[in-house]
Amino acid sequence: MDGFLVATAVSFAVIFVAELGDKSQLMALTFATRFRTMPVLIGITVATAVVHLVSVGIGYGLGAALPTGWISLVAGVAFLAFGAWTLRGDKLTDDEKSKAERSTGSAILAVGGAFFLAELGDKTMLATITLATQYGWFGTWLGSTLGMVAADALAILVGRLLGRHLPEKVIKYGAAALFAIFGIWLLVEAVIELS
């Protein structure tokens, strides 16, 4: 039991700190200005749990690596598309707006998919792989998942607070700029890795 607690605590602390200021934390803030809090948090949690399960599997059992360059390339293009979509904007009727606020499925899929792609090959994934080589897989998975979700929940809280005090245009242009930055960041990572 001591090994499990140590693995959970160490993994939580390492991943929480690694996630502070990371692109996925900034993504959480961006998504929180666009969607309701619970769908964003659910999407992040599911994507993080899956990516970190893969990470501990690699670190604990396989010792292999994913083709992160190509994944970063696809994710970079996706984020540039998210930025363009945000700039284009959508107009909803009052009826459509009330339906969208009740519907959480598309937000969960959008956030979960974006996080899944962004986290593959990211420093938190690599840190989780490394931790899993030294500690038990379950404690590492639990601690790393909770650490990342906690850091991103902090970003969601900040995003929700900013969303209440900023004009809609500022949020729209800011979110589009952040998506573009994520996209360029991922494309640069891909080019460096694939060269």
mmCIF file of C-alpha atoms in Angstrom:
data_model
loop_
_atom_site.group_PDB
_atom_site.id
_atom_site.type_symbol
_atom_site.label_atom_id
_atom_site.label_comp_id
_atom_site.label_asym_id
_atom_site.label_seq_id
_atom_site.Cartn_x
_atom_site.Cartn_y
_atom_site.Cartn_z
ATOM 1 C CA MET A 1 0.000 0.000 0.000
ATOM 2 C CA ASP A 2 2.894 2.374 0.735
ATOM 3 C CA GLY A 3 4.183 1.945 -2.843
ATOM 4 C CA PHE A 4 0.764 2.800 -4.243
ATOM 5 C CA LEU A 5 0.477 5.965 -2.129
ATOM 6 C CA VAL A 6 4.010 7.054 -3.010
ATOM 7 C CA ALA A 7 3.369 6.450 -6.729
ATOM 8 C CA THR A 8 0.086 8.389 -6.569
ATOM 9 C CA ALA A 9 1.521 11.322 -4.601
ATOM 10 C CA VAL A 10 4.718 11.648 -6.637
ATOM 11 C CA SER A 11 2.858 11.338 -9.939
ATOM 12 C CA PHE A 12 0.223 13.880 -8.879
ATOM 13 C CA ALA A 13 2.867 16.428 -7.840
ATOM 14 C CA VAL A 14 5.094 15.970 -10.891
ATOM 15 C CA ILE A 15 2.267 16.136 -13.438
ATOM 16 C CA PHE A 16 0.478 19.033 -11.703
ATOM 17 C CA VAL A 17 3.672 21.105 -11.817
ATOM 18 C CA ALA A 18 4.514 19.996 -15.382
ATOM 19 C CA GLU A 19 1.024 21.006 -16.531
ATOM 20 C CA LEU A 20 1.225 24.564 -15.126
ATOM 21 C CA GLY A 21 1.589 26.891 -18.094
ATOM 22 C CA ASP A 22 1.533 23.963 -20.538
ATOM 23 C CA LYS A 23 -0.355 24.278 -23.823
ATOM 24 C CA SER A 24 -3.088 21.907 -22.657
ATOM 25 C CA GLN A 25 -3.745 24.045 -19.585
ATOM 26 C CA LEU A 26 -4.088 27.039 -21.875
ATOM 27 C CA MET A 27 -6.427 24.928 -24.031
ATOM 28 C CA ALA A 28 -8.562 24.219 -20.964
ATOM 29 C CA LEU A 29 -8.825 27.946 -20.321
ATOM 30 C CA THR A 30 -9.806 28.540 -23.949
ATOM 31 C CA PHE A 31 -12.434 25.798 -23.997
ATOM 32 C CA ALA A 32 -13.856 27.100 -20.703
ATOM 33 C CA THR A 33 -14.647 30.423 -22.383
ATOM 34 C CA ARG A 34 -16.507 28.582 -25.161
ATOM 35 C CA PHE A 35 -18.332 25.695 -23.424
ATOM 36 C CA ARG A 36 -19.930 24.998 -20.064
ATOM 37 C CA THR A 37 -17.622 23.825 -17.276
ATOM 38 C CA MET A 38 -18.779 20.217 -16.810
ATOM 39 C CA PRO A 39 -18.474 19.123 -20.462
ATOM 40 C CA VAL A 40 -14.984 20.654 -20.611
ATOM 41 C CA LEU A 41 -13.925 18.914 -17.406
ATOM 42 C CA ILE A 42 -15.421 15.583 -18.530
ATOM 43 C CA GLY A 43 -13.652 15.796 -21.900
ATOM 44 C CA ILE A 44 -10.335 16.596 -20.232
ATOM 45 C CA THR A 45 -10.731 13.828 -17.659
ATOM 46 C CA VAL A 46 -11.587 11.122 -20.195
ATOM 47 C CA ALA A 47 -8.800 12.115 -22.607
ATOM 48 C CA THR A 48 -6.264 12.396 -19.794
ATOM 49 C CA ALA A 49 -7.238 9.040 -18.292
ATOM 50 C CA VAL A 50 -6.849 7.314 -21.669
ATOM 51 C CA VAL A 51 -3.554 8.999 -22.601
ATOM 52 C CA HIS A 52 -2.058 8.343 -19.180
ATOM 53 C CA LEU A 53 -3.213 4.725 -19.271
ATOM 54 C CA VAL A 54 -1.348 4.369 -22.560
ATOM 55 C CA SER A 55 1.620 6.144 -20.991
ATOM 56 C CA VAL A 56 1.878 3.814 -18.016
ATOM 57 C CA GLY A 57 1.427 0.861 -20.337
ATOM 58 C CA ILE A 58 4.374 2.025 -22.387
ATOM 59 C CA GLY A 59 6.492 2.928 -19.378
ATOM 60 C CA TYR A 60 5.634 -0.118 -17.308
ATOM 61 C CA GLY A 61 5.409 -2.841 -19.893
ATOM 62 C CA LEU A 62 6.525 -1.995 -23.369
ATOM 63 C CA GLY A 63 9.253 0.647 -23.245
ATOM 64 C CA ALA A 64 8.299 1.680 -26.790
ATOM 65 C CA ALA A 65 7.522 5.137 -28.189
ATOM 66 C CA LEU A 66 4.637 6.491 -30.260
ATOM 67 C CA PRO A 67 5.220 8.296 -33.575
ATOM 68 C CA THR A 68 4.733 11.655 -31.882
ATOM 69 C CA GLY A 69 5.919 13.751 -34.844
ATOM 70 C CA TRP A 70 3.001 12.722 -37.059
ATOM 71 C CA ILE A 71 0.538 13.036 -34.183
ATOM 72 C CA SER A 72 1.771 16.581 -33.513
ATOM 73 C CA LEU A 73 1.390 17.407 -37.205
ATOM 74 C CA VAL A 74 -2.255 16.247 -37.294
ATOM 75 C CA ALA A 75 -3.002 17.999 -33.991
ATOM 76 C CA GLY A 76 -1.390 21.240 -35.224
ATOM 77 C CA VAL A 77 -3.574 21.314 -38.336
ATOM 78 C CA ALA A 78 -6.644 20.553 -36.188
ATOM 79 C CA PHE A 79 -5.881 23.477 -33.875
ATOM 80 C CA LEU A 80 -5.453 25.875 -36.780
ATOM 81 C CA ALA A 81 -8.882 24.694 -37.991
ATOM 82 C CA PHE A 82 -10.324 25.281 -34.486
ATOM 83 C CA GLY A 83 -8.903 28.824 -34.592
ATOM 84 C CA ALA A 84 -10.460 29.542 -38.001
ATOM 85 C CA TRP A 85 -13.773 28.082 -36.839
ATOM 86 C CA THR A 86 -13.696 30.318 -33.762
ATOM 87 C CA LEU A 87 -12.996 33.433 -35.870
ATOM 88 C CA ARG A 88 -15.769 32.601 -38.324
ATOM 89 C CA GLY A 89 -18.214 32.414 -35.478
ATOM 90 C CA ASP A 90 -21.723 31.071 -35.509
ATOM 91 C CA LYS A 91 -25.060 32.756 -35.061
ATOM 92 C CA LEU A 92 -27.659 30.898 -33.032
ATOM 93 C CA THR A 93 -31.324 31.605 -32.707
ATOM 94 C CA ASP A 94 -32.681 31.710 -29.162
ATOM 95 C CA ASP A 95 -34.100 28.202 -29.612
ATOM 96 C CA GLU A 96 -30.783 26.849 -30.914
ATOM 97 C CA LYS A 97 -28.935 28.569 -28.090
ATOM 98 C CA SER A 98 -31.058 26.912 -25.413
ATOM 99 C CA LYS A 99 -30.568 23.513 -27.106
ATOM 100 C CA ALA A 100 -26.798 24.052 -27.315
ATOM 101 C CA GLU A 101 -26.616 24.952 -23.648
ATOM 102 C CA ARG A 102 -28.436 21.735 -22.737
ATOM 103 C CA SER A 103 -26.386 19.570 -25.124
ATOM 104 C CA THR A 104 -23.028 18.467 -23.769
ATOM 105 C CA GLY A 105 -22.119 15.641 -26.152
ATOM 106 C CA SER A 106 -20.424 17.703 -28.853
ATOM 107 C CA ALA A 107 -18.460 19.782 -26.345
ATOM 108 C CA ILE A 108 -17.210 16.649 -24.579
ATOM 109 C CA LEU A 109 -16.128 15.131 -27.906
ATOM 110 C CA ALA A 110 -14.455 18.342 -29.106
ATOM 111 C CA VAL A 111 -12.560 18.881 -25.855
ATOM 112 C CA GLY A 112 -11.739 15.196 -25.382
ATOM 113 C CA GLY A 113 -10.485 14.790 -28.948
ATOM 114 C CA ALA A 114 -8.407 17.950 -28.805
ATOM 115 C CA PHE A 115 -6.848 16.976 -25.480
ATOM 116 C CA PHE A 116 -6.186 13.426 -26.605
ATOM 117 C CA LEU A 117 -4.277 14.619 -29.678
ATOM 118 C CA ALA A 118 -2.448 17.388 -27.813
ATOM 119 C CA GLU A 119 -1.314 15.110 -25.011
ATOM 120 C CA LEU A 120 0.126 12.344 -27.197
ATOM 121 C CA GLY A 121 3.867 12.921 -27.091
ATOM 122 C CA ASP A 122 3.538 15.899 -24.735
ATOM 123 C CA LYS A 123 5.861 16.399 -21.776
ATOM 124 C CA THR A 124 3.209 15.169 -19.328
ATOM 125 C CA MET A 125 2.865 11.933 -21.309
ATOM 126 C CA LEU A 126 6.631 11.490 -21.353
ATOM 127 C CA ALA A 127 6.806 12.286 -17.641
ATOM 128 C CA THR A 128 4.099 9.691 -16.949
ATOM 129 C CA ILE A 129 6.018 7.098 -18.980
ATOM 130 C CA THR A 130 9.139 7.876 -16.972
ATOM 131 C CA LEU A 131 7.285 7.714 -13.648
ATOM 132 C CA ALA A 132 5.738 4.368 -14.621
ATOM 133 C CA THR A 133 9.210 2.886 -15.094
ATOM 134 C CA GLN A 134 9.958 3.658 -11.441
ATOM 135 C CA TYR A 135 6.616 3.198 -9.645
ATOM 136 C CA GLY A 136 3.577 0.934 -9.853
ATOM 137 C CA TRP A 137 1.380 1.439 -12.902
ATOM 138 C CA PHE A 138 -1.945 2.030 -11.111
ATOM 139 C CA GLY A 139 -0.664 4.623 -8.633
ATOM 140 C CA THR A 140 1.219 6.386 -11.426
ATOM 141 C CA TRP A 141 -1.872 6.401 -13.656
ATOM 142 C CA LEU A 142 -4.167 7.632 -10.888
ATOM 143 C CA GLY A 143 -1.771 10.311 -9.623
ATOM 144 C CA SER A 144 -0.824 11.614 -13.072
ATOM 145 C CA THR A 145 -4.463 11.757 -14.211
ATOM 146 C CA LEU A 146 -5.599 13.552 -11.054
ATOM 147 C CA GLY A 147 -2.637 15.953 -11.208
ATOM 148 C CA MET A 148 -3.392 16.965 -14.767
ATOM 149 C CA VAL A 149 -7.140 17.287 -14.216
ATOM 150 C CA ALA A 150 -6.500 19.423 -11.109
ATOM 151 C CA ALA A 151 -4.182 21.774 -13.028
ATOM 152 C CA ASP A 152 -6.636 22.033 -15.915
ATOM 153 C CA ALA A 153 -9.592 22.554 -13.549
ATOM 154 C CA LEU A 154 -7.661 25.538 -12.201
ATOM 155 C CA ALA A 155 -7.408 26.865 -15.784
ATOM 156 C CA ILE A 156 -11.147 26.260 -16.325
ATOM 157 C CA LEU A 157 -11.945 28.280 -13.205
ATOM 158 C CA VAL A 158 -9.789 31.150 -14.463
ATOM 159 C CA GLY A 159 -11.400 30.871 -17.916
ATOM 160 C CA ARG A 160 -14.916 31.005 -16.480
ATOM 161 C CA LEU A 161 -14.078 34.064 -14.380
ATOM 162 C CA LEU A 162 -12.551 35.856 -17.375
ATOM 163 C CA GLY A 163 -15.533 34.918 -19.528
ATOM 164 C CA ARG A 164 -17.905 36.817 -17.245
ATOM 165 C CA HIS A 165 -15.918 40.054 -17.430
ATOM 166 C CA LEU A 166 -14.669 40.203 -21.017
ATOM 167 C CA PRO A 167 -16.630 41.306 -24.092
ATOM 168 C CA GLU A 168 -17.593 38.496 -26.495
ATOM 169 C CA LYS A 169 -15.327 39.837 -29.287
ATOM 170 C CA VAL A 170 -12.292 39.812 -27.003
ATOM 171 C CA ILE A 171 -13.038 36.210 -26.029
ATOM 172 C CA LYS A 172 -13.582 35.205 -29.670
ATOM 173 C CA TYR A 173 -10.346 36.773 -30.936
ATOM 174 C CA GLY A 174 -8.397 35.631 -27.889
ATOM 175 C CA ALA A 175 -9.623 32.049 -28.240
ATOM 176 C CA ALA A 176 -8.852 32.040 -31.972
ATOM 177 C CA ALA A 177 -5.347 33.377 -31.267
ATOM 178 C CA LEU A 178 -4.746 30.727 -28.601
ATOM 179 C CA PHE A 179 -5.911 27.943 -30.935
ATOM 180 C CA ALA A 180 -3.588 29.327 -33.640
ATOM 181 C CA ILE A 181 -0.702 29.434 -31.162
ATOM 182 C CA PHE A 182 -1.386 25.804 -30.138
ATOM 183 C CA GLY A 183 -1.537 24.806 -33.797
ATOM 184 C CA ILE A 184 1.727 26.533 -34.678
ATOM 185 C CA TRP A 185 3.361 25.146 -31.514
ATOM 186 C CA LEU A 186 2.347 21.594 -32.467
ATOM 187 C CA LEU A 187 3.430 22.070 -36.094
ATOM 188 C CA VAL A 188 6.866 23.312 -34.977
ATOM 189 C CA GLU A 189 7.188 20.292 -32.660
ATOM 190 C CA ALA A 190 6.237 18.021 -35.574
ATOM 191 C CA VAL A 191 8.747 19.594 -37.954
ATOM 192 C CA ILE A 192 11.534 19.336 -35.371
ATOM 193 C CA GLU A 193 10.693 15.718 -34.615
ATOM 194 C CA LEU A 194 10.237 14.670 -38.255
ATOM 195 C CA SER A 195 13.423 16.369 -39.487
#
